[in-house]
Tab-separated table of C-alpha atoms and ligand atoms in Angstrom:
chain	number	residue	atom	x	y	z
A	125	UNK	CA	-7.858	-5.880	19.640
A	126	UNK	CA	-10.097	-3.240	18.143
A	127	UNK	CA	-8.149	-1.854	15.202
A	128	UNK	CA	-8.880	1.135	12.994
A	129	UNK	CA	-7.445	0.692	9.496
A	130	UNK	CA	-7.227	3.875	7.416
A	131	UNK	CA	-7.244	3.117	3.687
A	132	UNK	CA	-8.418	-0.393	4.520
A	133	UNK	CA	-10.518	-0.710	1.348
A	134	UNK	CA	-7.401	-0.301	-0.829
A	135	UNK	CA	-5.017	-2.865	-2.240
A	136	UNK	CA	-2.679	-3.510	0.706
A	137	UNK	CA	-5.257	-2.451	3.292
A	138	UNK	CA	-7.857	-5.021	2.197
A	139	UNK	CA	-5.319	-7.855	2.390
A	140	UNK	CA	-4.313	-6.724	5.871
A	141	UNK	CA	-7.930	-6.418	7.011
A	142	UNK	CA	-8.411	-10.014	5.887
A	143	UNK	CA	-5.536	-11.277	8.054
A	144	UNK	CA	-6.657	-9.164	11.022
A	145	UNK	CA	-10.148	-10.671	10.821
A	146	UNK	CA	-8.698	-14.162	10.518
A	147	UNK	CA	-6.695	-13.469	13.689
A	148	UNK	CA	-9.917	-12.587	15.503
A	149	UNK	CA	-9.460	-8.816	15.768
A	150	UNK	CA	-12.362	-6.352	15.564
A	151	UNK	CA	-11.654	-4.290	12.465
A	152	UNK	CA	-12.935	-0.862	11.432
A	153	UNK	CA	-11.983	0.697	8.110
A	154	UNK	CA	-11.775	4.464	7.603
A	155	UNK	CA	-11.606	5.248	3.893
A	156	UNK	CA	-12.883	7.950	1.541
A	157	UNK	CA	-13.037	5.408	-1.326
A	158	UNK	CA	-11.105	7.800	-3.566
A	159	UNK	CA	-9.041	4.918	-4.928
A	160	UNK	CA	-10.909	1.825	-3.843
A	161	UNK	CA	-14.162	-0.060	-3.903
A	162	UNK	CA	-16.112	-1.293	-0.893
A	163	UNK	CA	-16.571	-4.485	-2.893
A	164	UNK	CA	-13.074	-5.430	-1.675
A	165	UNK	CA	-14.436	-5.522	1.881
A	166	UNK	CA	-17.491	-7.529	0.819
A	167	UNK	CA	-15.142	-10.111	-0.603
A	168	UNK	CA	-12.974	-10.093	2.505
A	169	UNK	CA	-16.150	-10.863	4.473
A	170	UNK	CA	-16.988	-13.658	2.060
A	171	UNK	CA	-13.501	-15.200	2.472
A	172	UNK	CA	-13.215	-14.859	6.242
A	173	UNK	CA	-16.843	-15.200	7.294
A	174	UNK	CA	-16.348	-12.056	9.376
A	175	UNK	CA	-16.984	-8.389	8.622
A	176	UNK	CA	-14.987	-5.208	8.937
A	177	UNK	CA	-17.155	-2.137	9.390
A	178	UNK	CA	-16.556	0.588	6.837
A	179	UNK	CA	-16.619	4.223	7.964
A	180	UNK	CA	-16.648	6.360	4.838
A	181	UNK	CA	-14.646	9.432	5.774
A	182	UNK	CA	-11.680	11.584	4.906
A	183	UNK	CA	-8.456	12.185	6.807
A	184	UNK	CA	-8.710	15.825	5.813
A	185	UNK	CA	-11.888	16.182	7.850
A	186	UNK	CA	-10.877	16.400	11.508
A	187	UNK	CA	-14.477	16.201	12.677
A	188	UNK	CA	-15.013	12.885	10.978
A	189	UNK	CA	-11.850	11.533	12.523
A	190	UNK	CA	-12.871	12.764	15.962
A	191	UNK	CA	-16.293	11.145	15.610
A	192	UNK	CA	-14.774	7.800	14.720
A	193	UNK	CA	-12.250	7.900	17.570
A	194	UNK	CA	-14.886	9.033	20.063
A	195	UNK	CA	-17.173	6.195	19.048
A	196	UNK	CA	-14.617	3.423	18.734
A	197	UNK	CA	-11.735	4.188	21.075
A	198	UNK	CA	-9.569	1.745	19.098
A	199	UNK	CA	-6.574	0.004	20.660
A	200	UNK	CA	-4.406	0.694	17.621
A	201	UNK	CA	-4.359	2.238	14.159
A	202	UNK	CA	-2.874	0.890	10.932
A	203	UNK	CA	-2.479	3.808	8.559
A	204	UNK	CA	-2.538	3.002	4.839
A	205	UNK	CA	-4.604	5.926	3.546
A	206	UNK	CA	-2.683	8.116	1.151
A	207	UNK	CA	-1.982	8.973	-2.458
A	208	UNK	CA	0.793	6.950	-4.066
A	209	UNK	CA	1.449	7.785	-7.732
A	210	UNK	CA	4.938	9.200	-8.215
A	211	UNK	CA	4.221	10.907	-11.555
A	212	UNK	CA	1.032	12.518	-10.267
A	213	UNK	CA	2.924	13.779	-7.205
A	214	UNK	CA	5.336	15.641	-9.495
A	215	UNK	CA	2.413	17.372	-11.255
A	216	UNK	CA	0.336	17.992	-8.116
A	217	UNK	CA	2.743	18.192	-5.164
A	218	UNK	CA	0.372	20.193	-2.954
A	219	UNK	CA	-2.323	17.578	-3.308
A	220	UNK	CA	0.203	15.024	-2.099
A	221	UNK	CA	1.489	17.081	0.822
A	222	UNK	CA	-2.050	17.879	1.870
A	223	UNK	CA	-3.395	14.367	1.702
A	224	UNK	CA	-0.375	12.459	2.955
A	225	UNK	CA	1.228	14.887	5.411
A	226	UNK	CA	-1.751	16.940	6.632
A	227	UNK	CA	-3.898	13.803	6.600
A	228	UNK	CA	-1.425	12.028	8.880
A	229	UNK	CA	-1.096	15.084	11.118
A	230	UNK	CA	-4.880	15.120	11.540
A	231	UNK	CA	-4.850	11.426	12.331
A	232	UNK	CA	-2.121	11.817	14.964
A	233	UNK	CA	-4.004	14.686	16.609
A	234	UNK	CA	-7.207	12.663	16.727
A	235	UNK	CA	-5.304	9.690	18.135
A	236	UNK	CA	-3.623	11.783	20.804
A	237	UNK	CA	-6.779	13.535	21.908
A	238	UNK	CA	-8.552	10.179	22.266
A	239	UNK	CA	-5.607	8.555	24.007
A	240	UNK	CA	-4.710	6.136	21.233
A	241	UNK	CA	-0.943	5.895	20.745
A	242	UNK	CA	-0.196	2.692	18.857
A	243	UNK	CA	0.317	3.112	15.120
A	244	UNK	CA	1.655	1.142	12.157
A	245	UNK	CA	2.437	3.411	9.207
A	246	UNK	CA	2.840	2.545	5.488
A	247	UNK	CA	6.156	3.967	4.417
A	248	UNK	CA	8.059	3.043	1.289
A	249	UNK	CA	11.542	2.087	0.123
A	250	UNK	CA	11.251	5.213	-1.982
A	251	UNK	CA	12.292	7.224	1.129
A	252	UNK	CA	15.890	6.106	0.529
A	253	UNK	CA	16.165	7.731	-2.907
A	254	UNK	CA	19.369	6.924	-4.741
A	255	UNK	CA	21.320	5.473	-1.847
A	256	UNK	CA	24.367	4.556	-3.931
A	257	UNK	CA	24.175	0.902	-2.848
A	258	UNK	CA	21.887	-1.910	-4.021
A	259	UNK	CA	21.059	-3.516	-0.675
A	260	UNK	CA	19.130	-1.101	1.517
A	261	UNK	CA	19.460	-1.136	5.299
A	262	UNK	CA	17.298	0.914	7.626
A	263	UNK	CA	20.198	3.084	8.791
A	264	UNK	CA	20.754	4.606	5.332
A	265	UNK	CA	20.143	8.320	5.147
A	266	UNK	CA	16.641	9.127	3.878
A	267	UNK	CA	16.795	11.149	0.690
A	268	UNK	CA	13.646	10.746	-1.389
A	269	UNK	CA	13.816	12.165	-4.900
A	270	UNK	CA	10.175	12.924	-5.727
A	271	UNK	CA	7.271	14.668	-3.949
A	272	UNK	CA	5.476	11.378	-3.135
A	273	UNK	CA	8.633	9.984	-1.545
A	274	UNK	CA	9.212	13.203	0.319
A	275	UNK	CA	5.709	13.100	1.833
A	276	UNK	CA	6.606	9.668	3.230
A	277	UNK	CA	9.933	11.018	4.475
A	278	UNK	CA	8.279	13.976	6.204
A	279	UNK	CA	5.711	11.741	7.860
A	280	UNK	CA	8.471	9.401	9.037
A	281	UNK	CA	10.236	12.423	10.542
A	282	UNK	CA	7.024	13.623	12.164
A	283	UNK	CA	6.508	10.187	13.707
A	284	UNK	CA	10.047	10.211	15.061
A	285	UNK	CA	9.482	13.629	16.626
A	286	UNK	CA	6.188	12.574	18.159
A	287	UNK	CA	7.714	9.390	19.587
A	288	UNK	CA	10.624	11.459	20.889
A	289	UNK	CA	8.235	13.647	22.861
A	290	UNK	CA	6.793	10.885	25.027
A	291	UNK	CA	7.086	7.166	25.717
A	292	UNK	CA	3.338	6.829	25.292
A	293	UNK	CA	3.773	6.516	21.510
A	294	UNK	CA	4.321	3.042	20.067
A	295	UNK	CA	4.967	3.438	16.350
A	296	UNK	CA	6.106	1.217	13.495
A	297	UNK	CA	7.159	2.562	10.114
A	298	UNK	CA	7.155	-0.166	7.484
A	299	UNK	CA	9.216	0.566	4.388
A	300	UNK	CA	7.625	-1.529	1.685
A	301	UNK	CA	9.630	-2.550	-1.333
A	302	UNK	CA	7.497	-3.546	-4.388
A	303	UNK	CA	4.154	-5.031	-3.302
A	304	UNK	CA	2.607	-7.391	-5.863
A	305	UNK	CA	0.347	-10.438	-6.028
A	306	UNK	CA	-3.061	-11.076	-4.562
A	307	UNK	CA	-4.814	-13.252	-2.025
A	308	UNK	CA	-4.650	-16.917	-3.084
A	309	UNK	CA	-8.449	-17.022	-3.476
A	310	UNK	CA	-8.201	-14.622	-6.430
A	311	UNK	CA	-11.136	-12.682	-4.950
A	312	UNK	CA	-9.209	-9.556	-3.938
A	313	UNK	CA	-6.253	-7.893	-5.634
A	314	UNK	CA	-4.812	-4.706	-7.078
A	315	UNK	CA	-7.243	-2.701	-9.196
A	316	UNK	CA	-5.433	0.391	-10.457
A	317	UNK	CA	-7.325	3.292	-12.013
A	318	UNK	CA	-6.343	4.135	-15.597
A	319	UNK	CA	-3.040	3.086	-17.082
A	320	UNK	CA	-0.969	1.246	-14.479
A	321	UNK	CA	2.377	2.839	-13.613
A	322	UNK	CA	3.841	-0.237	-12.022
A	323	UNK	CA	5.233	-3.303	-13.714
A	324	UNK	CA	3.110	-6.135	-12.341
A	325	UNK	CA	-0.355	-4.652	-12.967
A	326	UNK	CA	0.792	-3.608	-16.426
A	327	UNK	CA	2.026	-7.100	-17.320
A	328	UNK	CA	-1.153	-8.686	-16.035
A	329	UNK	CA	-3.321	-6.306	-18.070
A	330	UNK	CA	-1.318	-7.209	-21.182
A	331	UNK	CA	-1.670	-10.910	-20.375
A	332	UNK	CA	-5.443	-10.586	-20.031
A	333	UNK	CA	-5.713	-8.622	-23.280
A	334	UNK	CA	-6.601	-5.203	-21.861
A	335	UNK	CA	-3.381	-3.673	-23.229
A	336	UNK	CA	-1.470	-4.650	-26.362
A	337	UNK	CA	2.159	-4.583	-25.280
A	338	UNK	CA	4.466	-4.124	-22.300
A	339	UNK	CA	7.076	-1.437	-22.725
A	340	UNK	CA	10.306	-2.347	-20.962
A	341	UNK	CA	12.005	0.796	-19.737
A	342	UNK	CA	15.649	0.211	-20.608
A	343	UNK	CA	17.749	-2.898	-21.171
A	344	UNK	CA	21.139	-1.260	-20.826
A	345	UNK	CA	21.382	-1.126	-17.035
A	346	UNK	CA	24.346	-2.680	-15.252
A	347	UNK	CA	22.260	-5.702	-14.223
A	348	UNK	CA	22.603	-9.340	-15.351
A	349	UNK	CA	20.120	-8.994	-18.248
A	350	UNK	CA	20.215	-5.201	-18.554
A	351	UNK	CA	16.667	-4.611	-17.210
A	352	UNK	CA	15.813	-3.026	-13.849
A	353	UNK	CA	15.959	-5.169	-10.709
A	354	UNK	CA	13.536	-4.779	-7.786
A	355	UNK	CA	12.536	-6.582	-4.616
A	356	UNK	CA	8.961	-7.774	-5.261
A	357	UNK	CA	7.066	-8.717	-2.113
A	358	UNK	CA	3.846	-10.739	-2.013
A	359	UNK	CA	1.021	-8.593	-0.650
A	360	UNK	CA	-0.036	-11.315	1.811
A	361	UNK	CA	3.501	-11.468	3.248
A	362	UNK	CA	3.392	-7.685	3.448
A	363	UNK	CA	0.037	-7.808	5.232
A	364	UNK	CA	1.494	-10.297	7.728
A	365	UNK	CA	4.298	-7.834	8.494
A	366	UNK	CA	1.668	-5.410	9.838
A	367	UNK	CA	0.419	-7.948	12.342
A	368	UNK	CA	3.982	-8.714	13.455
A	369	UNK	CA	4.771	-5.000	13.783
A	370	UNK	CA	1.578	-4.365	15.721
A	371	UNK	CA	2.377	-7.121	18.180
A	372	UNK	CA	5.870	-5.685	18.689
A	373	UNK	CA	4.483	-2.197	19.220
A	374	UNK	CA	2.278	-3.301	22.079
A	375	UNK	CA	5.343	-3.746	24.303
A	376	UNK	CA	7.737	-1.255	22.731
A	377	UNK	CA	7.536	2.508	22.693
A	378	UNK	CA	9.364	4.671	20.134
A	379	UNK	CA	9.185	4.994	16.340
A	380	UNK	CA	10.709	1.891	14.805
A	381	UNK	CA	11.454	1.381	11.114
A	382	UNK	CA	11.745	-1.889	9.215
A	383	UNK	CA	12.337	-2.808	5.597
A	384	UNK	CA	9.649	-5.112	4.280
A	385	UNK	CA	11.030	-7.012	1.315
A	386	UNK	CA	12.330	-10.469	0.463
A	387	UNK	CA	16.019	-9.509	0.263
A	388	UNK	CA	16.073	-10.799	-3.293
A	389	UNK	CA	15.901	-8.848	-6.559
A	390	UNK	CA	14.190	-9.885	-9.802
A	391	UNK	CA	14.660	-8.238	-13.187
A	392	UNK	CA	11.862	-7.052	-15.462
A	393	UNK	CA	12.676	-9.940	-17.814
A	394	UNK	CA	12.494	-12.476	-14.981
A	395	UNK	CA	9.094	-11.156	-13.924
A	396	UNK	CA	7.870	-11.226	-17.515
A	397	UNK	CA	8.964	-14.843	-18.054
A	398	UNK	CA	7.539	-15.956	-14.702
A	399	UNK	CA	4.227	-14.369	-15.691
A	400	UNK	CA	4.278	-16.147	-19.057
A	401	UNK	CA	4.757	-19.480	-17.268
A	402	UNK	CA	1.954	-18.767	-14.777
A	403	UNK	CA	-0.532	-17.586	-17.389
A	404	UNK	CA	0.469	-19.922	-20.207
A	405	UNK	CA	0.374	-16.883	-22.509
A	406	UNK	CA	3.006	-15.028	-24.487
A	407	UNK	CA	3.343	-11.461	-23.316
A	408	UNK	CA	4.328	-9.111	-26.134
A	409	UNK	CA	6.910	-6.512	-25.170
A	410	UNK	CA	9.010	-3.784	-26.715
A	411	UNK	CA	12.231	-2.269	-25.467
A	412	UNK	CA	12.078	1.497	-25.000
A	413	UNK	CA	14.222	4.156	-23.323
A	414	UNK	CA	14.815	4.207	-19.590
A	415	UNK	CA	12.093	5.835	-17.470
A	416	UNK	CA	13.439	9.057	-15.933
A	417	UNK	CA	14.142	8.674	-12.225
A	418	UNK	CA	14.454	4.870	-12.296
A	419	UNK	CA	17.366	3.172	-10.583
A	420	UNK	CA	19.096	0.100	-12.010
A	421	UNK	CA	18.809	-2.196	-9.019
A	422	UNK	CA	17.893	-2.220	-5.360
A	423	UNK	CA	16.468	-4.625	-2.840
A	424	UNK	CA	15.873	-4.850	0.876
A	425	UNK	CA	18.094	-6.051	3.622
A	426	UNK	CA	15.216	-7.480	5.680
A	427	UNK	CA	17.423	-8.740	8.557
A	428	UNK	CA	16.165	-6.241	11.117
A	429	UNK	CA	12.509	-7.185	10.623
A	430	UNK	CA	13.399	-10.843	11.066
A	431	UNK	CA	15.405	-10.182	14.224
A	432	UNK	CA	13.091	-7.682	15.894
A	433	UNK	CA	9.569	-8.599	14.860
A	434	UNK	CA	10.142	-12.196	13.755
A	435	UNK	CA	8.816	-11.529	10.262
A	436	UNK	CA	10.169	-12.784	6.961
A	437	UNK	CA	8.697	-13.204	3.501
A	438	UNK	CA	7.457	-16.726	2.770
A	439	UNK	CA	6.393	-16.436	-0.877
A	440	UNK	CA	8.613	-16.288	-3.959
A	441	UNK	CA	8.171	-14.817	-7.429
A	442	UNK	CA	6.340	-17.857	-8.832
A	443	UNK	CA	3.644	-17.551	-6.159
A	444	UNK	CA	3.397	-13.788	-6.636
A	445	UNK	CA	2.740	-14.059	-10.353
A	446	UNK	CA	0.450	-17.094	-10.033
A	447	UNK	CA	-1.731	-15.292	-7.476
A	448	UNK	CA	-1.664	-12.115	-9.532
A	449	UNK	CA	-2.808	-14.045	-12.583
A	450	UNK	CA	-5.606	-15.800	-10.677
A	451	UNK	CA	-6.958	-12.416	-9.580
A	452	UNK	CA	-6.539	-10.751	-12.984
A	453	UNK	CA	-7.899	-13.630	-15.076
A	454	UNK	CA	-10.996	-14.065	-12.932
A	455	UNK	CA	-11.533	-10.279	-12.564
A	456	UNK	CA	-10.267	-8.918	-15.897
A	457	UNK	CA	-11.808	-5.495	-15.262
A	458	UNK	CA	-11.089	-5.394	-11.553
A	459	UNK	CA	-13.952	-4.848	-9.118
A	460	UNK	CA	-17.402	-4.350	-10.670
A	461	UNK	CA	-18.478	-0.850	-11.639
A	462	UNK	CA	-20.502	1.364	-9.389
A	463	UNK	CA	-24.228	1.302	-9.218
A	464	UNK	CA	-24.777	5.065	-8.757
A	465	UNK	CA	-27.660	4.331	-6.403
A	466	UNK	CA	-25.243	2.710	-3.969
A	467	UNK	CA	-22.714	5.530	-3.874
A	468	UNK	CA	-22.531	7.556	-0.680
A	469	UNK	CA	-24.616	10.754	-0.996
A	470	UNK	CA	-21.803	13.054	0.005
A	471	UNK	CA	-18.168	12.983	-0.764
A	472	UNK	CA	-16.588	14.945	2.080
A	473	UNK	CA	-13.252	15.213	0.295
A	474	UNK	CA	-14.972	17.020	-2.548
A	475	UNK	CA	-16.236	19.648	-0.135
A	476	UNK	CA	-12.595	20.106	0.752
A	477	UNK	CA	-11.848	20.808	-2.869
A	478	UNK	CA	-9.664	17.751	-3.342
A	479	UNK	CA	-9.792	16.851	-7.011
A	480	UNK	CA	-9.886	13.283	-8.120
A	481	UNK	CA	-11.338	12.082	-4.840
A	482	UNK	CA	-14.709	10.845	-6.025
A	483	UNK	CA	-15.460	7.316	-4.975
A	484	UNK	CA	-14.004	5.071	-7.641
A	485	UNK	CA	-16.583	2.313	-7.672
A	486	UNK	CA	-19.006	1.137	-5.106
A	487	UNK	CA	-21.272	-1.836	-4.813
A	488	UNK	CA	-22.199	-1.323	-1.173
A	489	UNK	CA	-20.469	-2.992	1.758
A	490	UNK	CA	-22.356	-5.068	4.275
A	491	UNK	CA	-22.227	-2.544	7.041
A	492	UNK	CA	-21.290	1.044	6.308
A	493	UNK	CA	-21.259	4.169	8.361
A	494	UNK	CA	-21.401	7.435	6.481
A	495	UNK	CA	-19.835	10.165	8.587
B	193	NAD	P1	-4.510	2.180	-2.443
B	193	NAD	O1	-4.692	3.431	-3.203
B	193	NAD	O2	-5.058	0.924	-2.998
B	193	NAD	O3	-5.064	2.366	-0.960
B	193	NAD	C1	-5.070	3.616	-0.297
B	193	NAD	C2	-6.454	3.809	0.292
B	193	NAD	O4	-6.499	5.058	0.995
B	193	NAD	C3	-7.555	3.856	-0.771
B	193	NAD	O5	-8.593	2.967	-0.380
B	193	NAD	C4	-8.044	5.313	-0.754
B	193	NAD	O6	-9.403	5.416	-1.064
B	193	NAD	C5	-7.725	5.721	0.687
B	193	NAD	N1	-7.479	7.158	0.899
B	193	NAD	C6	-6.632	7.954	0.212
B	193	NAD	N2	-6.674	9.202	0.721
B	193	NAD	C7	-7.556	9.191	1.754
B	193	NAD	C8	-8.030	10.165	2.670
B	193	NAD	N3	-7.619	11.436	2.611
B	193	NAD	N4	-8.919	9.804	3.604
B	193	NAD	C9	-9.375	8.518	3.667
B	193	NAD	N5	-8.974	7.563	2.821
B	193	NAD	C10	-8.074	7.887	1.873
B	193	NAD	O7	-2.919	2.035	-2.180
B	193	NAD	P2	-2.095	0.802	-1.621
B	193	NAD	O8	-1.257	0.289	-2.728
B	193	NAD	O9	-2.954	-0.117	-0.863
B	193	NAD	O10	-1.118	1.582	-0.629
B	193	NAD	C11	-1.395	1.741	0.740
B	193	NAD	C12	-0.300	2.568	1.380
B	193	NAD	O11	0.959	1.946	1.162
B	193	NAD	C13	-0.186	3.981	0.821
B	193	NAD	O12	0.089	4.865	1.884
B	193	NAD	C14	1.018	3.890	-0.105
B	193	NAD	O13	1.670	5.122	-0.236
B	193	NAD	C15	1.877	2.868	0.613
B	193	NAD	N6	2.789	2.156	-0.306
B	193	NAD	C16	2.256	1.505	-1.385
B	193	NAD	C17	3.120	0.850	-2.273
B	193	NAD	C18	2.569	0.143	-3.485
B	193	NAD	O14	3.318	-0.130	-4.417
B	193	NAD	N7	1.294	-0.202	-3.542
B	193	NAD	C19	4.498	0.870	-2.046
B	193	NAD	C20	4.998	1.525	-0.924
B	193	NAD	C21	4.125	2.176	-0.054
B	194	UD1	C1	7.736	2.665	-8.283
B	194	UD1	C2	7.872	4.053	-7.710
B	194	UD1	C3	8.156	3.946	-6.219
B	194	UD1	C4	7.062	3.134	-5.510
B	194	UD1	C5	6.981	1.764	-6.183
B	194	UD1	C6	5.832	0.976	-5.579
B	194	UD1	C7	8.761	5.385	-9.572
B	194	UD1	C8	9.944	6.132	-10.093
B	194	UD1	N1	8.946	4.753	-8.397
B	194	UD1	O1	8.941	2.010	-8.096
B	194	UD1	O2	8.209	5.233	-5.643
B	194	UD1	O3	7.382	2.975	-4.144
B	194	UD1	O4	6.721	1.946	-7.588
B	194	UD1	O5	5.789	-0.322	-6.030
B	194	UD1	O6	7.689	5.394	-10.151
B	194	UD1	N2	8.907	-1.142	-15.695
B	194	UD1	C9	8.868	-1.382	-17.065
B	194	UD1	N3	7.690	-1.163	-17.730
B	194	UD1	C10	6.559	-0.709	-17.100
B	194	UD1	C11	6.606	-0.471	-15.696
B	194	UD1	C12	7.803	-0.679	-15.036
B	194	UD1	O7	9.866	-1.779	-17.662
B	194	UD1	O8	5.536	-0.517	-17.760
B	194	UD1	C13	10.157	-1.418	-14.961
B	194	UD1	C14	10.749	-0.218	-14.252
B	194	UD1	O9	11.639	0.468	-15.089
B	194	UD1	C15	11.452	-0.881	-13.062
B	194	UD1	C16	10.583	-2.107	-12.748
B	194	UD1	O10	9.839	-2.345	-13.941
B	194	UD1	O11	12.731	-1.339	-13.422
B	194	UD1	C17	9.615	-1.884	-11.606
B	194	UD1	O12	8.862	-0.698	-11.850
B	194	UD1	P1	7.634	-0.246	-10.914
B	194	UD1	O13	6.716	-1.386	-10.731
B	194	UD1	O14	7.078	1.013	-11.483
B	194	UD1	O15	8.308	0.006	-9.498
B	194	UD1	P2	9.528	0.984	-9.084
B	194	UD1	O16	10.057	1.701	-10.256
B	194	UD1	O17	10.475	0.170	-8.299
């Protein structure tokens, strides 16, 4: 298939592009590089021996989207592009609604006008909010508690409405739990900008010496060791879920939703100790107050994904931390810094007045189209 991957230069996108190439698909990436480096795609090419073509463009620019769809006429779209920091979404909700909701609306309009109706969308377990249970099933009421989560909820609703309007739409909504880890080669991985918000990148930056200490947000939760429990999912398992969902969508219309997690929770302390074993290093930590908005414990019920799309997670916590460590220890500062000469001349998102959307780093992909 010819597949357009929005946000394909990012963390989860690049791992999915890798699997798509390995499966023999023709892959095109549409990304404004606001939170990613094209170096990720160079490395994917190095691992797979095949290339994804990068189209540098912004979802907020309908013309750019139209150009790409007119040129490519893809068979399907996998839609990762979006902003994802919960704290930032509280401070800048309009930026989040614009990028995530308007961006997706633009994408759907471009798809429809070019007769492309198969879509896999990156949703999040955060759409459930505080569900009052620890094991989340897809039929729980969606009730996100922060602007980021609500953008995902609104897009999910929009996708349901669109699919309700006509059988031509074949849509999957994947509700990711906590993606972590890296490709086993250690060549691609998560490369957050600034201070990481999430546990795994923070621990790995402490382990590699970039940060002095991990702060554990609360040890008085009603969990076995008092620290928060989450369902960590290896990014390669998560990437595989997209291929399974895509295959299902080919024969099934509607807007389907599946939890993508292992079905098993790990505490902060368990993750910390697993990381110490994998890295052979002590990881200093201090116990601090709970982080506002955090829940004690939740994990996925992944039964539906297993039954309907034949997907289940294969990798456990030890593999997640080992792969994370391989990536972090061999790339302590993430992807290399930009050579300004290689940056695209124009940043379309900047013309749109979107702050913080300058390309993060760029070292020049093998084949790039500037829209
Ligand atoms: P990421 O930031 O690494 O990747 C997102 C990519 O989208 C980046 O390459 C960025 O440059 C691009 N992008 C952002 N806005 C764009 C726009 N307007 N036009 C074109 N490109 C744009 O994030 P990720 O961790 O790979 O997440 C991918 C998706 O999965 C996101 O939608 C995110 O909300 C969702 N998700 C992530 C997690 C997680 O913990 N990583 C959890 C649940 C859901
Ligand atoms: C967070 C987001 C969620 C998003 C998910 C993606 C919040 C409130 N929620 O969820 O919307 O979908 O990331 O993976 O931000 N922890 C520490 N110290 C740290 C960092 C985290 O103790 O420095 C703890 C947290 O309290 C939590 C666990 O580690 O118990 C996991 O935290 P994190 O990785 O941020 O994920 P979530 O809170 O599950």
